Tab-separated table of C-alpha atoms in Angstrom:
chain	number	residue	atom	x	y	z
A	1	LYS	CA	43.589	-73.508	2.200
A	2	ALA	CA	40.490	-75.692	2.409
A	3	GLY	CA	38.652	-76.396	-0.831
A	4	VAL	CA	34.959	-76.227	-1.553
A	5	THR	CA	32.994	-78.443	0.797
A	6	GLN	CA	29.629	-79.903	-0.084
A	7	THR	CA	27.346	-81.800	2.248
A	8	PRO	CA	25.968	-84.348	2.222
A	9	ARG	CA	27.891	-86.416	-0.352
A	10	TYR	CA	25.013	-88.795	-0.982
A	11	LEU	CA	21.275	-88.452	-0.540
A	12	ILE	CA	18.329	-90.695	-1.283
A	13	LYS	CA	14.849	-89.186	-1.368
A	14	THR	CA	11.432	-90.169	-2.678
A	15	ARG	CA	9.260	-88.318	-5.145
A	16	GLY	CA	7.448	-85.348	-3.680
A	17	GLN	CA	9.942	-84.734	-0.902
A	18	GLN	CA	12.163	-81.691	-0.667
A	19	VAL	CA	15.916	-81.511	-0.154
A	20	THR	CA	18.502	-78.960	0.930
A	21	LEU	CA	22.138	-79.147	-0.127
A	22	SER	CA	24.931	-77.147	1.463
A	23	CYS	CA	28.110	-75.612	0.097
A	24	SER	CA	31.016	-73.896	1.871
A	25	PRO	CA	33.216	-71.995	-0.608
A	26	ILE	CA	36.944	-71.460	-0.481
A	27	SER	CA	37.801	-68.793	2.070
A	28	GLY	CA	37.738	-65.375	0.398
A	29	HIS	CA	35.585	-66.499	-2.536
A	30	ARG	CA	32.369	-64.524	-2.570
A	31	SER	CA	30.757	-66.018	-5.665
A	32	VAL	CA	29.053	-69.416	-5.481
A	33	SER	CA	27.490	-71.204	-8.442
A	34	TRP	CA	25.421	-74.365	-8.567
A	35	TYR	CA	25.318	-76.894	-11.386
A	36	GLN	CA	23.344	-80.037	-12.133
A	37	GLN	CA	25.223	-82.817	-13.909
A	38	THR	CA	23.519	-85.756	-15.598
A	39	PRO	CA	24.848	-88.209	-18.210
A	40	GLY	CA	22.390	-86.945	-20.819
A	41	GLN	CA	22.578	-83.177	-20.277
A	42	GLY	CA	26.093	-82.668	-18.972
A	43	LEU	CA	26.813	-79.742	-16.659
A	44	GLN	CA	23.844	-77.395	-16.527
A	45	PHE	CA	24.052	-74.036	-14.746
A	46	LEU	CA	21.449	-73.552	-12.024
A	47	PHE	CA	22.267	-70.182	-10.441
A	48	GLU	CA	25.033	-67.951	-9.133
A	49	TYR	CA	25.109	-65.990	-5.899
A	50	PHE	CA	27.355	-63.085	-5.002
A	51	SER	CA	27.166	-61.123	-1.772
A	52	GLU	CA	23.915	-62.852	-0.794
A	53	THR	CA	22.219	-61.856	-4.075
A	54	GLN	CA	21.301	-64.107	-6.975
A	55	ARG	CA	23.261	-62.716	-9.901
A	56	ASN	CA	22.402	-65.215	-12.636
A	57	LYS	CA	19.875	-67.989	-13.124
A	58	GLY	CA	19.723	-70.914	-15.514
A	59	ASN	CA	16.677	-72.471	-17.157
A	60	PHE	CA	15.346	-74.545	-14.300
A	61	PRO	CA	11.837	-74.557	-12.804
A	62	GLY	CA	10.997	-72.600	-9.677
A	63	ARG	CA	11.249	-75.798	-7.612
A	64	PHE	CA	14.977	-75.130	-7.630
A	65	SER	CA	15.996	-72.293	-5.349
A	66	GLY	CA	19.022	-71.161	-3.453
A	67	ARG	CA	20.409	-68.627	-1.080
A	68	GLN	CA	23.722	-67.324	0.177
A	69	PHE	CA	24.580	-66.272	3.680
A	70	SER	CA	26.753	-63.402	4.874
A	71	ASN	CA	29.728	-65.777	5.304
A	72	SER	CA	29.361	-66.775	1.605
A	73	ARG	CA	28.103	-70.261	2.450
A	74	SER	CA	25.271	-71.285	0.163
A	75	GLU	CA	22.350	-73.665	0.205
A	76	MET	CA	20.305	-75.068	-2.628
A	77	ASN	CA	16.770	-76.343	-2.177
A	78	VAL	CA	14.702	-78.544	-4.448
A	79	SER	CA	11.027	-78.933	-3.587
A	80	THR	CA	8.549	-81.560	-4.802
A	81	LEU	CA	11.276	-83.855	-6.064
A	82	GLU	CA	10.820	-85.660	-9.371
A	83	LEU	CA	12.612	-88.755	-10.663
A	84	GLY	CA	14.394	-86.577	-13.230
A	85	ASP	CA	16.036	-84.570	-10.456
A	86	SER	CA	18.389	-87.483	-9.802
A	87	ALA	CA	21.811	-86.063	-10.578
A	88	LEU	CA	25.158	-84.950	-9.250
A	89	TYR	CA	24.779	-81.423	-7.874
A	90	LEU	CA	27.999	-79.451	-7.952
A	91	CYS	CA	28.848	-76.247	-6.192
A	92	ALA	CA	31.675	-74.029	-7.373
A	93	SER	CA	33.205	-70.920	-5.893
A	94	SER	CA	35.140	-68.218	-7.672
A	95	ILE	CA	36.745	-64.811	-7.324
A	96	PRO	CA	34.523	-62.570	-9.453
A	97	LEU	CA	37.301	-60.242	-10.614
A	98	GLY	CA	39.191	-59.875	-13.871
A	99	THR	CA	40.156	-62.948	-15.877
A	100	ALA	CA	39.972	-65.092	-12.725
A	101	LYS	CA	36.241	-64.562	-12.478
A	102	ASN	CA	35.486	-67.398	-14.894
A	103	ILE	CA	37.600	-69.974	-13.080
A	104	GLN	CA	35.401	-72.272	-11.051
A	105	TYR	CA	36.646	-74.280	-8.073
A	106	PHE	CA	34.367	-77.232	-7.557
A	107	GLY	CA	33.375	-79.301	-4.596
A	108	ALA	CA	33.054	-83.083	-4.847
A	109	GLY	CA	29.300	-82.795	-5.319
A	110	THR	CA	26.179	-84.238	-3.765
A	111	ARG	CA	24.813	-87.327	-5.472
A	112	LEU	CA	21.015	-87.146	-5.225
A	113	SER	CA	18.911	-90.174	-6.031
A	114	VAL	CA	15.137	-89.773	-6.220
A	115	LEU	CA	13.156	-93.001	-5.933
B	1	THR	CA	21.789	-75.105	-28.852
B	2	GLN	CA	25.193	-75.915	-27.396
B	3	LEU	CA	27.337	-72.790	-27.296
B	4	LEU	CA	30.376	-74.998	-26.751
B	5	GLU	CA	30.835	-78.191	-28.759
B	6	GLN	CA	33.392	-80.837	-27.897
B	7	SER	CA	34.696	-83.716	-29.988
B	8	PRO	CA	35.034	-86.562	-29.853
B	9	GLN	CA	32.384	-87.410	-27.283
B	10	PHE	CA	34.113	-90.661	-26.305
B	11	LEU	CA	37.679	-91.837	-26.786
B	12	SER	CA	39.232	-95.143	-25.783
B	13	ILE	CA	42.942	-95.584	-26.451
B	14	GLN	CA	45.890	-97.724	-25.420
B	15	GLU	CA	48.496	-96.476	-22.967
B	16	GLY	CA	51.269	-94.642	-24.771
B	17	GLU	CA	49.160	-93.302	-27.641
B	18	ASN	CA	48.709	-89.622	-28.443
B	19	LEU	CA	45.337	-87.917	-28.718
B	20	THR	CA	43.726	-84.548	-29.368
B	21	VAL	CA	40.334	-83.333	-28.225
B	22	TYR	CA	38.596	-80.229	-29.495
B	23	CYS	CA	36.389	-77.484	-28.126
B	24	ASN	CA	34.561	-75.275	-30.649
B	25	SER	CA	32.128	-72.397	-30.629
B	26	SER	CA	30.715	-69.719	-32.898
B	27	SER	CA	31.123	-67.229	-30.034
B	28	VAL	CA	34.258	-65.352	-29.044
B	29	PHE	CA	35.559	-65.990	-25.540
B	30	SER	CA	37.743	-63.716	-23.437
B	31	SER	CA	39.203	-66.903	-21.941
B	32	LEU	CA	38.625	-70.637	-21.993
B	33	GLN	CA	39.219	-73.130	-19.231
B	34	TRP	CA	39.883	-76.874	-19.393
B	35	TYR	CA	38.861	-79.135	-16.531
B	36	ARG	CA	39.247	-82.845	-15.844
B	37	GLN	CA	36.633	-84.715	-13.862
B	38	GLU	CA	37.090	-88.161	-12.386
B	39	PRO	CA	34.117	-90.376	-11.491
B	40	GLY	CA	32.342	-89.281	-8.335
B	41	GLU	CA	34.315	-86.043	-8.046
B	42	GLY	CA	33.951	-82.453	-9.137
B	43	PRO	CA	35.850	-81.025	-12.122
B	44	VAL	CA	39.376	-79.823	-11.425
B	45	LEU	CA	40.884	-76.916	-13.335
B	46	LEU	CA	43.783	-77.858	-15.625
B	47	VAL	CA	44.491	-74.580	-17.399
B	48	THR	CA	43.041	-71.287	-18.531
B	49	VAL	CA	43.955	-69.727	-21.903
B	50	VAL	CA	43.451	-66.040	-22.482
B	51	THR	CA	45.299	-64.820	-25.579
B	52	GLY	CA	44.400	-65.876	-29.137
B	53	GLY	CA	47.004	-68.334	-30.441
B	54	GLU	CA	48.293	-69.034	-26.935
B	55	VAL	CA	49.885	-72.425	-26.244
B	56	LYS	CA	50.268	-73.744	-22.710
B	57	LYS	CA	51.959	-76.947	-21.610
B	58	LEU	CA	51.242	-78.942	-18.481
B	59	LYS	CA	53.645	-81.922	-18.482
B	60	ARG	CA	52.302	-84.188	-21.270
B	61	LEU	CA	49.262	-81.977	-21.928
B	62	THR	CA	49.378	-79.164	-24.493
B	63	PHE	CA	46.558	-76.633	-24.711
B	64	GLN	CA	46.030	-74.225	-27.582
B	65	PHE	CA	43.619	-71.308	-27.908
B	66	GLY	CA	42.519	-70.486	-31.446
B	67	ASP	CA	43.636	-67.218	-33.042
B	68	ALA	CA	40.035	-65.975	-33.166
B	69	ARG	CA	39.405	-67.111	-29.561
B	70	LYS	CA	36.490	-69.299	-30.663
B	71	ASP	CA	38.082	-72.708	-30.249
B	72	SER	CA	40.657	-74.634	-28.292
B	73	SER	CA	42.386	-77.991	-28.374
B	74	LEU	CA	43.971	-80.300	-25.843
B	75	HIS	CA	46.713	-82.670	-26.962
B	76	ILE	CA	47.950	-85.466	-24.710
B	77	THR	CA	51.260	-87.146	-25.507
B	78	ALA	CA	51.902	-90.733	-24.439
B	79	ALA	CA	48.613	-91.121	-22.558
B	80	GLN	CA	48.668	-92.834	-19.173
B	81	PRO	CA	45.826	-94.626	-17.333
B	82	GLY	CA	45.853	-91.733	-14.884
B	83	ASP	CA	44.678	-89.451	-17.715
B	84	THR	CA	41.337	-91.264	-17.745
B	85	GLY	CA	38.436	-88.940	-17.055
B	86	LEU	CA	35.960	-86.461	-18.482
B	87	TYR	CA	37.592	-83.428	-20.094
B	88	LEU	CA	35.452	-80.314	-20.083
B	89	CYS	CA	36.037	-76.963	-21.702
B	90	ALA	CA	34.313	-73.882	-20.319
B	91	GLY	CA	34.024	-70.186	-20.952
B	92	ALA	CA	31.822	-67.173	-20.389
B	93	PRO	CA	30.666	-65.610	-23.683
B	94	TYR	CA	28.040	-63.605	-21.824
B	95	ASP	CA	27.558	-63.153	-18.107
B	96	LYS	CA	27.744	-66.724	-16.884
B	97	VAL	CA	30.127	-69.644	-17.315
B	98	ILE	CA	29.017	-72.391	-19.689
B	99	PHE	CA	30.490	-75.861	-20.103
B	100	GLY	CA	30.849	-78.058	-23.117
B	101	PRO	CA	29.389	-81.584	-22.994
B	102	GLY	CA	32.829	-83.080	-22.413
B	103	THR	CA	35.065	-85.742	-23.911
B	104	SER	CA	35.152	-88.975	-21.949
B	105	LEU	CA	38.662	-90.445	-22.212
B	106	SER	CA	39.557	-93.982	-21.254
B	107	VAL	CA	43.220	-95.020	-21.348
B	108	ILE	CA	43.670	-98.774	-21.305
B	109	PRO	CA	46.846	-100.153	-19.698
């Protein structure tokens, strides 16, 4: 069974630009969550999507948005990039049922550098 | 405010030594997960603990869930360089999964 796939792996952008990151979850997983990881803040929850609907949202500005498609694939968009957006962006999929619902299966991440 | 605290933040030990890292909270969790993350990769699930007082073993790693389900520990026996990485605990006290800040472990050959 293929794992979570994130593309691209690396991205370099300049301030003010916008970026779109992609995530393909494990087959059969309908929940997709996005996280931002930085050395200073650790893993911070961005949002969770289930059945094409945003189910939960973290404390990030509106520049951060996402969506989920009918095949459970998800995209995350960041507009008007700032230097502080440089981070590893991780996508995780899960089965939102019972005790397994909290277990996150992560992709390798997209390393975003904003210059 | 961190809902999940982890200690120590950093740990550097020699190969063959034993170590314990801790995950603490004032909240009760229905389950806690431990992950290990290597540089440039996403976290990988090691174990999930569900029952208060539960002990799980994964080769040289021993995980314990506190009786009150508010804390957990990870003990590594005879650490190997391959154990190097960031150890994260996680749980969902409310409606979304939260992660602790992690313990960065370095095992020196």
